[in-house]
Short mmCIF file of N, CA and C in Angstrom, two decimals:
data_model
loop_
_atom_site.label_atom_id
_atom_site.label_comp_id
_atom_site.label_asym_id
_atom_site.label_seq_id
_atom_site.Cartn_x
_atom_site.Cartn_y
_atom_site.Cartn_z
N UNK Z 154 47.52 -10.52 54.37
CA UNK Z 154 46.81 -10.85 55.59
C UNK Z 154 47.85 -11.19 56.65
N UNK Z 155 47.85 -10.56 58.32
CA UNK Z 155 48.39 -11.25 59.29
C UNK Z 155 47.60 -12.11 60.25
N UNK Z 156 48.80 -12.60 60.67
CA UNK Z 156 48.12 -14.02 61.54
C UNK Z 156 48.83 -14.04 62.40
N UNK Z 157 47.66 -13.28 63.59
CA UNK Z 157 47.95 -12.96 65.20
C UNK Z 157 48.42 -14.26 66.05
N UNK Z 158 49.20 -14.78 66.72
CA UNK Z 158 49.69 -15.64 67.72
C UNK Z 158 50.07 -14.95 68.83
N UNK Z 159 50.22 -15.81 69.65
CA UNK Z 159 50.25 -14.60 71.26
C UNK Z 159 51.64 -13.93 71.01
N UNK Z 160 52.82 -14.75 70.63
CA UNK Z 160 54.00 -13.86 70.63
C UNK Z 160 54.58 -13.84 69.13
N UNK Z 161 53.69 -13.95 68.21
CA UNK Z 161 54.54 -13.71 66.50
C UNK Z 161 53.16 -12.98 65.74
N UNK Z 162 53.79 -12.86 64.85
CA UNK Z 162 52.87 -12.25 63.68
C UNK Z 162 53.39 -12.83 62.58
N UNK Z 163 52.72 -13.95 61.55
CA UNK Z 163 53.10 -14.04 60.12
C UNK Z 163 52.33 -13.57 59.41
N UNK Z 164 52.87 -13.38 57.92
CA UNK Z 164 52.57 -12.81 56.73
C UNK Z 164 51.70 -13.86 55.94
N UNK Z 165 50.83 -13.73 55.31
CA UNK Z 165 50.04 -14.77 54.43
C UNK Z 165 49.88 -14.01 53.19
N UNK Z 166 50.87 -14.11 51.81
CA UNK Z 166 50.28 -13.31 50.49
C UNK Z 166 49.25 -13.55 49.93
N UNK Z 167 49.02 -15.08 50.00
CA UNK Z 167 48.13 -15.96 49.15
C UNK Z 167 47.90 -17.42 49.50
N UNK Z 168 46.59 -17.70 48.93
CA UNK Z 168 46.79 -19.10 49.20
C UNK Z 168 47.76 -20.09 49.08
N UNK Z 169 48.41 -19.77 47.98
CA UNK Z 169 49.68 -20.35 48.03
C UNK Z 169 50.84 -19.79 48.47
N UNK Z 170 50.78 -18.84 49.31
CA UNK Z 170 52.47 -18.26 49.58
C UNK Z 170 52.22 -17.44 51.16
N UNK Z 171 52.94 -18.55 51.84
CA UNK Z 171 52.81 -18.06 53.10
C UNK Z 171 54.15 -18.02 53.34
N UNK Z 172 54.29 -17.33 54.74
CA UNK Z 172 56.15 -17.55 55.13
C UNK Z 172 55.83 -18.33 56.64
N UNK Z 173 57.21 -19.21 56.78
CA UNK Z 173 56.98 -20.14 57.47
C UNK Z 173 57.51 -19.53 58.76
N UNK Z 174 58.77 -18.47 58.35
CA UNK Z 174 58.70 -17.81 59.66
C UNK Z 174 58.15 -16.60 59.64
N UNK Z 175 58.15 -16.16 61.64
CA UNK Z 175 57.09 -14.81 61.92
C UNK Z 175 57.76 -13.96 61.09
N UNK Z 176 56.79 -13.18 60.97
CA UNK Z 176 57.07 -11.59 60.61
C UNK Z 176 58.00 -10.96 61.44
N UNK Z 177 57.17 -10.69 62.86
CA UNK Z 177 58.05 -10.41 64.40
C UNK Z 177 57.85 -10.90 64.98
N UNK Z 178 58.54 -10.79 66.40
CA UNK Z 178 58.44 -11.97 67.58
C UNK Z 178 57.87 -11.24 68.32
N UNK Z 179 56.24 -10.22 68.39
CA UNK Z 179 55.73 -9.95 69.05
C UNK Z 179 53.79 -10.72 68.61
N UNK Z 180 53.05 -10.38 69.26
CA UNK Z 180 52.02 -11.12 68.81
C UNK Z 180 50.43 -10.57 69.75
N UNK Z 181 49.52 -10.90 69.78
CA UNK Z 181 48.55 -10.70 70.61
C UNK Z 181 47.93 -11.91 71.69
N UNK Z 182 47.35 -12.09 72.63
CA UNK Z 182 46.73 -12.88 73.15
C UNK Z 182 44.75 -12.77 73.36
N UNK Z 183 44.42 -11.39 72.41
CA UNK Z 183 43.41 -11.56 72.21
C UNK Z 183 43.28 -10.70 70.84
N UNK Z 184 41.95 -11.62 70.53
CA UNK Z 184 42.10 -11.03 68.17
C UNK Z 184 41.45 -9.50 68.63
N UNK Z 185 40.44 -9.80 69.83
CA UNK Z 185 39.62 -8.32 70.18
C UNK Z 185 40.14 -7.16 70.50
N UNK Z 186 41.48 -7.30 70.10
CA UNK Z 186 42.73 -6.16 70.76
C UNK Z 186 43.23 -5.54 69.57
N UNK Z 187 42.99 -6.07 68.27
CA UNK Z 187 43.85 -6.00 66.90
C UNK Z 187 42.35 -4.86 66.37
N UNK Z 188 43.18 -3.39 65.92
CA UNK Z 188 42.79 -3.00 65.80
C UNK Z 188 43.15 -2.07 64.30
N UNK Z 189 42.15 -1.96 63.21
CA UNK Z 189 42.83 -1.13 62.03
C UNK Z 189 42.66 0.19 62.08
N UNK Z 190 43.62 0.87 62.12
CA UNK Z 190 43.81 2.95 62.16
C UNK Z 190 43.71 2.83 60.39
N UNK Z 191 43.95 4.52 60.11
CA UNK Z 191 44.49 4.73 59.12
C UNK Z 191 45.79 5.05 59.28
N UNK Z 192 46.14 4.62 60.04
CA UNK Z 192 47.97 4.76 59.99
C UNK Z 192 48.92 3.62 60.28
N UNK Z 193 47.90 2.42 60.60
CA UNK Z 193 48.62 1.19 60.94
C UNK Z 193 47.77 0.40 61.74
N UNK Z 194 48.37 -0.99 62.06
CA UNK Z 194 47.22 -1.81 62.67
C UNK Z 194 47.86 -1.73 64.19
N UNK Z 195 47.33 -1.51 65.15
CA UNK Z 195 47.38 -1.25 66.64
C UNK Z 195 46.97 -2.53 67.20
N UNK Z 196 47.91 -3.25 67.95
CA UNK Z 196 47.37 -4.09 69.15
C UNK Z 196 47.87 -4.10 70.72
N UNK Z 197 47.53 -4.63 71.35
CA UNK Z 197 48.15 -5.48 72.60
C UNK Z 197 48.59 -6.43 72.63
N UNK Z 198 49.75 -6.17 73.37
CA UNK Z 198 50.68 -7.31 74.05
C UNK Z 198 50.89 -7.14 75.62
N UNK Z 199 50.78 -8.29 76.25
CA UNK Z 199 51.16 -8.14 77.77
C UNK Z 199 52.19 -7.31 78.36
N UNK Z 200 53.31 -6.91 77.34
CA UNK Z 200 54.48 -5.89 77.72
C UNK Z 200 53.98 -4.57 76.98
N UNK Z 201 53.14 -4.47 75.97
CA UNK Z 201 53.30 -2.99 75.92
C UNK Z 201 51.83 -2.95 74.65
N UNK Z 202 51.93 -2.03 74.15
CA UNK Z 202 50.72 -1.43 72.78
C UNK Z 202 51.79 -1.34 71.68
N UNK Z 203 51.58 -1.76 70.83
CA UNK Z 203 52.22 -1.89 69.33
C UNK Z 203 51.65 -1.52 68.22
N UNK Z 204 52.14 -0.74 67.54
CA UNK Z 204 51.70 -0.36 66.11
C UNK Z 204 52.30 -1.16 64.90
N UNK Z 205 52.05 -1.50 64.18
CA UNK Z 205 52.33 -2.27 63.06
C UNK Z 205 51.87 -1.22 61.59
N UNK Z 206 53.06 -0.75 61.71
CA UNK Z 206 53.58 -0.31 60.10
C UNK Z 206 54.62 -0.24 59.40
N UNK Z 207 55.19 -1.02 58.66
CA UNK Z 207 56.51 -1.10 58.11
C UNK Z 207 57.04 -1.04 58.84
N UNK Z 208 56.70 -2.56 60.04
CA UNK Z 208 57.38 -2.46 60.91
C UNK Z 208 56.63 -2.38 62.53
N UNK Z 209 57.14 -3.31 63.48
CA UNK Z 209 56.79 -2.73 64.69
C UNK Z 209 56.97 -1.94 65.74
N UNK Z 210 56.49 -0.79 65.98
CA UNK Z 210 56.78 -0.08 66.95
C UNK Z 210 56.08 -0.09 68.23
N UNK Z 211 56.66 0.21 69.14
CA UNK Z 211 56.29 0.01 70.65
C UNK Z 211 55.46 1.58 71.10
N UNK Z 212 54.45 2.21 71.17
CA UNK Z 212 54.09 3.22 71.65
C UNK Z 212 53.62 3.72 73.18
N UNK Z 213 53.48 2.79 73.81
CA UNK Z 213 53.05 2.61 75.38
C UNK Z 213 53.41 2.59 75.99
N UNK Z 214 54.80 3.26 76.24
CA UNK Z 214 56.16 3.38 76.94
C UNK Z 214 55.08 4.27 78.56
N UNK Z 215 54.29 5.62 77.87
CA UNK Z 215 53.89 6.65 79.08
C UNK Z 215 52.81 6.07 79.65
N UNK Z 216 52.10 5.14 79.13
CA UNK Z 216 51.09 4.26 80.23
C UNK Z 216 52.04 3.11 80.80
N UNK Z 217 53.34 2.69 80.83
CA UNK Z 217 54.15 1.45 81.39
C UNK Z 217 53.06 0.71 82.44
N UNK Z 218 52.91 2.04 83.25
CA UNK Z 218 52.60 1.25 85.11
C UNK Z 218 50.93 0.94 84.68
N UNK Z 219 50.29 1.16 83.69
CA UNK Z 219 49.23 0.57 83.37
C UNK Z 219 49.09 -0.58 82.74
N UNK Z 220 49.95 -0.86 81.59
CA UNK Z 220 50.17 -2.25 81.23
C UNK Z 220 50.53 -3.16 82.17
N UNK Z 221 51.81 -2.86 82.88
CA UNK Z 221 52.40 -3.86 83.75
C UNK Z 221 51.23 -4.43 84.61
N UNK Z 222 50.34 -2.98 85.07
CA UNK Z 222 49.12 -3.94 86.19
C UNK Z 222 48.42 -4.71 85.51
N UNK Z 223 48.00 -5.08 84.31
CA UNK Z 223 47.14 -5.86 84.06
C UNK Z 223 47.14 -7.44 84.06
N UNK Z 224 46.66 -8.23 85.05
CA UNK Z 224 46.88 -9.41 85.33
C UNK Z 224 46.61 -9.79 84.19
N UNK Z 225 47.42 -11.66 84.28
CA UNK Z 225 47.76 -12.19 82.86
C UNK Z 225 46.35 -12.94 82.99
N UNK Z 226 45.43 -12.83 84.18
CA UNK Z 226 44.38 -13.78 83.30
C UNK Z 226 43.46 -13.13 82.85
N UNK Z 227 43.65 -11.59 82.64
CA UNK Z 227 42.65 -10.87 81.53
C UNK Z 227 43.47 -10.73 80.08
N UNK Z 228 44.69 -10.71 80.15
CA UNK Z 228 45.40 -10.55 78.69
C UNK Z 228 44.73 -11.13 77.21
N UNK Z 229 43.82 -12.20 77.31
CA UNK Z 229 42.80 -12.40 76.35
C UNK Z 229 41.31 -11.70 76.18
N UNK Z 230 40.98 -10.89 77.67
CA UNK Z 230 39.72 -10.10 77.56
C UNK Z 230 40.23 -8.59 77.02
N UNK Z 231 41.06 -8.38 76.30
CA UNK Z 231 41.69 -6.66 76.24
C UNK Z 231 41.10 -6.64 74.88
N UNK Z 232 40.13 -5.24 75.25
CA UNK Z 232 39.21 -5.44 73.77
C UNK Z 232 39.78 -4.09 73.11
N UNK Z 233 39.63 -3.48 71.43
CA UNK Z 233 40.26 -2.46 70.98
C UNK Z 233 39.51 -1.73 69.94
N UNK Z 234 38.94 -0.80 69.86
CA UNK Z 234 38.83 0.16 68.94
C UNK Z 234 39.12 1.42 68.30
N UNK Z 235 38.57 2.32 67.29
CA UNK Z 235 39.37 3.34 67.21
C UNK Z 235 37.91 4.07 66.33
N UNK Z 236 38.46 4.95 66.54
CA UNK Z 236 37.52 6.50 66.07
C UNK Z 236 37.88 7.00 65.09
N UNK Z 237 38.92 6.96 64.33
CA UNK Z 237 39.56 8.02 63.61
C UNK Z 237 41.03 8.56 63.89
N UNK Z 238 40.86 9.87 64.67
CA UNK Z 238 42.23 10.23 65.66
C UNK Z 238 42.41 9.92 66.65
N UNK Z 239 41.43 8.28 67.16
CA UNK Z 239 42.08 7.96 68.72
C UNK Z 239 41.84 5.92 68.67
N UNK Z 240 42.62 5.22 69.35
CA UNK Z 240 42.63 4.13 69.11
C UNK Z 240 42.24 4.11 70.79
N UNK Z 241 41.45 3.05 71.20
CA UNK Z 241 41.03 2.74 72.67
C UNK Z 241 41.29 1.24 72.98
N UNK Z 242 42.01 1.29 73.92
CA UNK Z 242 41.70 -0.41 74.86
C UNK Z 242 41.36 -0.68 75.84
N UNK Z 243 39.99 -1.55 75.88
CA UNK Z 243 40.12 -1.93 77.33
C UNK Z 243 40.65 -3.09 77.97
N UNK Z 244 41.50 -2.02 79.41
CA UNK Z 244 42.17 -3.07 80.47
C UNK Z 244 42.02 -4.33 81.01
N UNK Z 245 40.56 -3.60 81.75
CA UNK Z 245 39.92 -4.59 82.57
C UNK Z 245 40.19 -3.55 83.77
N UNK Z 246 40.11 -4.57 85.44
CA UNK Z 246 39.98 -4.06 86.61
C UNK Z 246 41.75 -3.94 86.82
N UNK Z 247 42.58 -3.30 86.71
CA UNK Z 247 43.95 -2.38 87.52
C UNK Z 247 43.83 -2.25 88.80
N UNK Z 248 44.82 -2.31 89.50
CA UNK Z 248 45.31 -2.14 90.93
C UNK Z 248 46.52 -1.42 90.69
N UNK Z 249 46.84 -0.02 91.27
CA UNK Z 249 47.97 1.04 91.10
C UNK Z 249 47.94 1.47 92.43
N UNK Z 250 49.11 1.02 93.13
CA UNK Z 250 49.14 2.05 94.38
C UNK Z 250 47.91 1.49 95.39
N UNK Z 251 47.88 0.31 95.18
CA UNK Z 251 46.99 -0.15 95.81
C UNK Z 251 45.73 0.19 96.01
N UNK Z 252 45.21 1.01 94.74
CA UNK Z 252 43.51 0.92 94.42
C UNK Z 252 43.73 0.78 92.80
N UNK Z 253 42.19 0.42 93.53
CA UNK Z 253 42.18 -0.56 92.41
C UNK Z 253 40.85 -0.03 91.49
N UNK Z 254 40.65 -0.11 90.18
CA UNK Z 254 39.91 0.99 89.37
C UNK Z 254 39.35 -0.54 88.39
N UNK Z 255 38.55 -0.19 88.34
CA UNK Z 255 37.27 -1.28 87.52
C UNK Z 255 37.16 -0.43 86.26
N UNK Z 256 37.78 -1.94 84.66
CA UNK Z 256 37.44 -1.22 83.73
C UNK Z 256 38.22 -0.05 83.16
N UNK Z 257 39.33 -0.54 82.98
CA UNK Z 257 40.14 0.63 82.74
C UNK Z 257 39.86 0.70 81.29
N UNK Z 258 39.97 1.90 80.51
CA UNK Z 258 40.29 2.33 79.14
C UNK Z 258 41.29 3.21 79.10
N UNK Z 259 42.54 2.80 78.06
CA UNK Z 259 43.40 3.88 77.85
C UNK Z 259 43.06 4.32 76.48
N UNK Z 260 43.36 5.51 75.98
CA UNK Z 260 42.98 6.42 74.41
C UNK Z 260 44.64 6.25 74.23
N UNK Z 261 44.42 6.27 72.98
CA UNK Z 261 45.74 7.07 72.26
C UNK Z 261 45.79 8.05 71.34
N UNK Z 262 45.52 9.24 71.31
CA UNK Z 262 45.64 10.27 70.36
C UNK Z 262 46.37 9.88 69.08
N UNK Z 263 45.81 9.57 68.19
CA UNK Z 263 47.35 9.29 66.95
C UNK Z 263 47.63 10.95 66.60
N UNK Z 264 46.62 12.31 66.07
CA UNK Z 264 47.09 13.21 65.96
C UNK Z 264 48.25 13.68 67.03
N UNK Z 265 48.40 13.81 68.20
CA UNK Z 265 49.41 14.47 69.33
C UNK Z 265 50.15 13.66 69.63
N UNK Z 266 49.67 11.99 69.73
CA UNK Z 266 50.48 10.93 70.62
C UNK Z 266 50.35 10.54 72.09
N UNK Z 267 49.40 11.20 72.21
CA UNK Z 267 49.09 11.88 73.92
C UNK Z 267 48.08 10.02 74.29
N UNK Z 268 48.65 9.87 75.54
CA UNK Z 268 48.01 8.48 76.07
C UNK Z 268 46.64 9.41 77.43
N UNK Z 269 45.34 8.75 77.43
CA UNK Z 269 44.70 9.28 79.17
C UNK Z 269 44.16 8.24 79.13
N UNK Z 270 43.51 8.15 80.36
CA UNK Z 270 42.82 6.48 80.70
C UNK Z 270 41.81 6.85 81.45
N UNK Z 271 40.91 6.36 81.51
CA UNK Z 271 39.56 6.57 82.45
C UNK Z 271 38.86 5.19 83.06
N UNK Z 272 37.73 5.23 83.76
CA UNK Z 272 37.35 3.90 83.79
C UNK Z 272 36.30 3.96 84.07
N UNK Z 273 35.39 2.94 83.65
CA UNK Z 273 33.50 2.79 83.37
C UNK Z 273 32.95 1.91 84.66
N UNK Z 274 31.79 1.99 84.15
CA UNK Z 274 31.33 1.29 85.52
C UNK Z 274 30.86 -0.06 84.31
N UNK Z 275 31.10 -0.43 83.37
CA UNK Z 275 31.20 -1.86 82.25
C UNK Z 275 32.05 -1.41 81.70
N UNK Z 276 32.48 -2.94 81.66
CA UNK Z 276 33.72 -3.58 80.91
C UNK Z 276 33.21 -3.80 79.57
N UNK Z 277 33.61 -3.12 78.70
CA UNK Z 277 33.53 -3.26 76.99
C UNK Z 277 34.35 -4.03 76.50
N UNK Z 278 33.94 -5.30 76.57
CA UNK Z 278 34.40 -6.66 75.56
C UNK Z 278 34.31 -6.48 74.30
N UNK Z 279 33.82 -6.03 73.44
CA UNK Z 279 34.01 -5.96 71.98
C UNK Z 279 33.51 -4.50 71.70
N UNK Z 280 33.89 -4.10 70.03
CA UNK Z 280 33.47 -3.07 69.34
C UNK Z 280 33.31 -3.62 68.41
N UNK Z 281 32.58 -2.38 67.02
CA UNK Z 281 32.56 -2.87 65.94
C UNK Z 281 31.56 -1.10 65.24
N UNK Z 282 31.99 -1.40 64.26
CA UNK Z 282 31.25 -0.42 63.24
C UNK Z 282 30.18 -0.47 63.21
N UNK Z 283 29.31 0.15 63.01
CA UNK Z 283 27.40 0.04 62.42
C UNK Z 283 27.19 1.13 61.58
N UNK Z 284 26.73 0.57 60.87
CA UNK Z 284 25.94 2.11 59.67
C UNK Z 284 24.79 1.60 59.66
N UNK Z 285 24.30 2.74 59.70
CA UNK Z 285 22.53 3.26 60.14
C UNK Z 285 21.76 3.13 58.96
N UNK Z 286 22.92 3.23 57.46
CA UNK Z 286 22.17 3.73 56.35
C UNK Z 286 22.72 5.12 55.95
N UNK Z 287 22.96 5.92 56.91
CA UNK Z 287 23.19 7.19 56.85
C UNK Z 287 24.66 7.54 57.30
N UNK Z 288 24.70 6.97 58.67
CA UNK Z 288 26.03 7.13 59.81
C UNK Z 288 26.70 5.96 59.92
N UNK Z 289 27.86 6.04 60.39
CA UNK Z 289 28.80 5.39 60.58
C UNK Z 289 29.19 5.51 62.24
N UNK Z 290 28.53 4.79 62.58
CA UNK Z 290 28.90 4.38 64.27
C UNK Z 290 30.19 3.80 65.09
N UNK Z 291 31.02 3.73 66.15
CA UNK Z 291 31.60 3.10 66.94
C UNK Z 291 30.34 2.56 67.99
N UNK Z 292 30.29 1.25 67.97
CA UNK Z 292 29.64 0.51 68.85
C UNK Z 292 30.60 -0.27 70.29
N UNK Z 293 30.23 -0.18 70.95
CA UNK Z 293 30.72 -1.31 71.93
C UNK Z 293 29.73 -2.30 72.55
N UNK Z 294 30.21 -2.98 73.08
CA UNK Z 294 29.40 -3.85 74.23
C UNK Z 294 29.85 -4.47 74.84
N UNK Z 295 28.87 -5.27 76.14
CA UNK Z 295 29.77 -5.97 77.30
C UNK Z 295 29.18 -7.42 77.06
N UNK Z 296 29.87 -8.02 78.40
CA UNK Z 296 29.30 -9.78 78.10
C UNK Z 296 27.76 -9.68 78.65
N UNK Z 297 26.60 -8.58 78.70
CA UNK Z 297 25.86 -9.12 79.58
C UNK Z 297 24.88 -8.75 77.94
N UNK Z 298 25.35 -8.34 76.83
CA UNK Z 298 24.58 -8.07 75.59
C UNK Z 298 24.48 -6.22 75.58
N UNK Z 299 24.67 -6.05 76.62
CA UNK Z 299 24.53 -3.89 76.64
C UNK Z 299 25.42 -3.53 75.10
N UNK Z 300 24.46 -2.89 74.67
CA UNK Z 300 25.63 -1.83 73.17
C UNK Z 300 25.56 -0.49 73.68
N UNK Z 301 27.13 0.12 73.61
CA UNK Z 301 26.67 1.39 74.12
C UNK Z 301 26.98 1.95 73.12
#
């Protein structure tokens, strides 16, 4: 098990065997950002998007000027899910070039690597799985109760 802090990540084996220091000196500032792929666990950090597999890697180098805009008093509203071959976060409201875009989402392709970003007219605060019984859903929703 890891254990998200805004700037570390520790390891927990067991109830009895934790390590006292981080894993890495990177971390999240929201749990709604920590996201599981089948290729690794994906989050946010205020400097960049991180993958966590044997190891942390930095992948968000080609969205930079999108991270950097995101003011620090949404850095706990950055919510995260994933599909399969694409992991999603949302921003929040960005200002680039002096407009400003409500609701940003960036994708990450894990097949190509390829980053695009779009933006909604709601802000998707959380996701989560649903099965129907039959299907296996990506859900979202906002703070006003909407599931889309």
């Amino acid at each position: 098990m890891l254990v998200f802090k805004n700037n570390h990540i520790y390891p927990i084996y067991s109830v009895n065997s934790t390590e006292p220091d981080p894993l890495v000196n990177v971390g999240t500032y929201s749990q709604e950002s920590i996201v599981e792929a089948e290729d690794g666990i994906y989050f946010y950090h205020p400097k960049c998007i991180y993958i966590y597999s044997d190891g942390v890697t930095r992948i968000s180098q080609p969205i930079k000027d999108l991270i950097d805009a995101v003011p620090a008093s949404q850095y706990d509203d950055v919510a995260g899910w994933e599909d399969g071959d694409h992991v999603y976060f949302e921003l929040g409201d960005l200002t680039l070039d002096n407009i400003t875009y409500s609701n940003v989402v960036v994708r990450y392709t894990i097949s190509s690597k390829v980053w695009t970003w779009r933006n909604y007219s709601y802000k998707f605060t959380c996701a989560s799985k649903y099965n129907d019984g039959s299907t296996l859903f990506n859900l979202v929703g906002d703070n006003s109760g909407n599931v889309f």
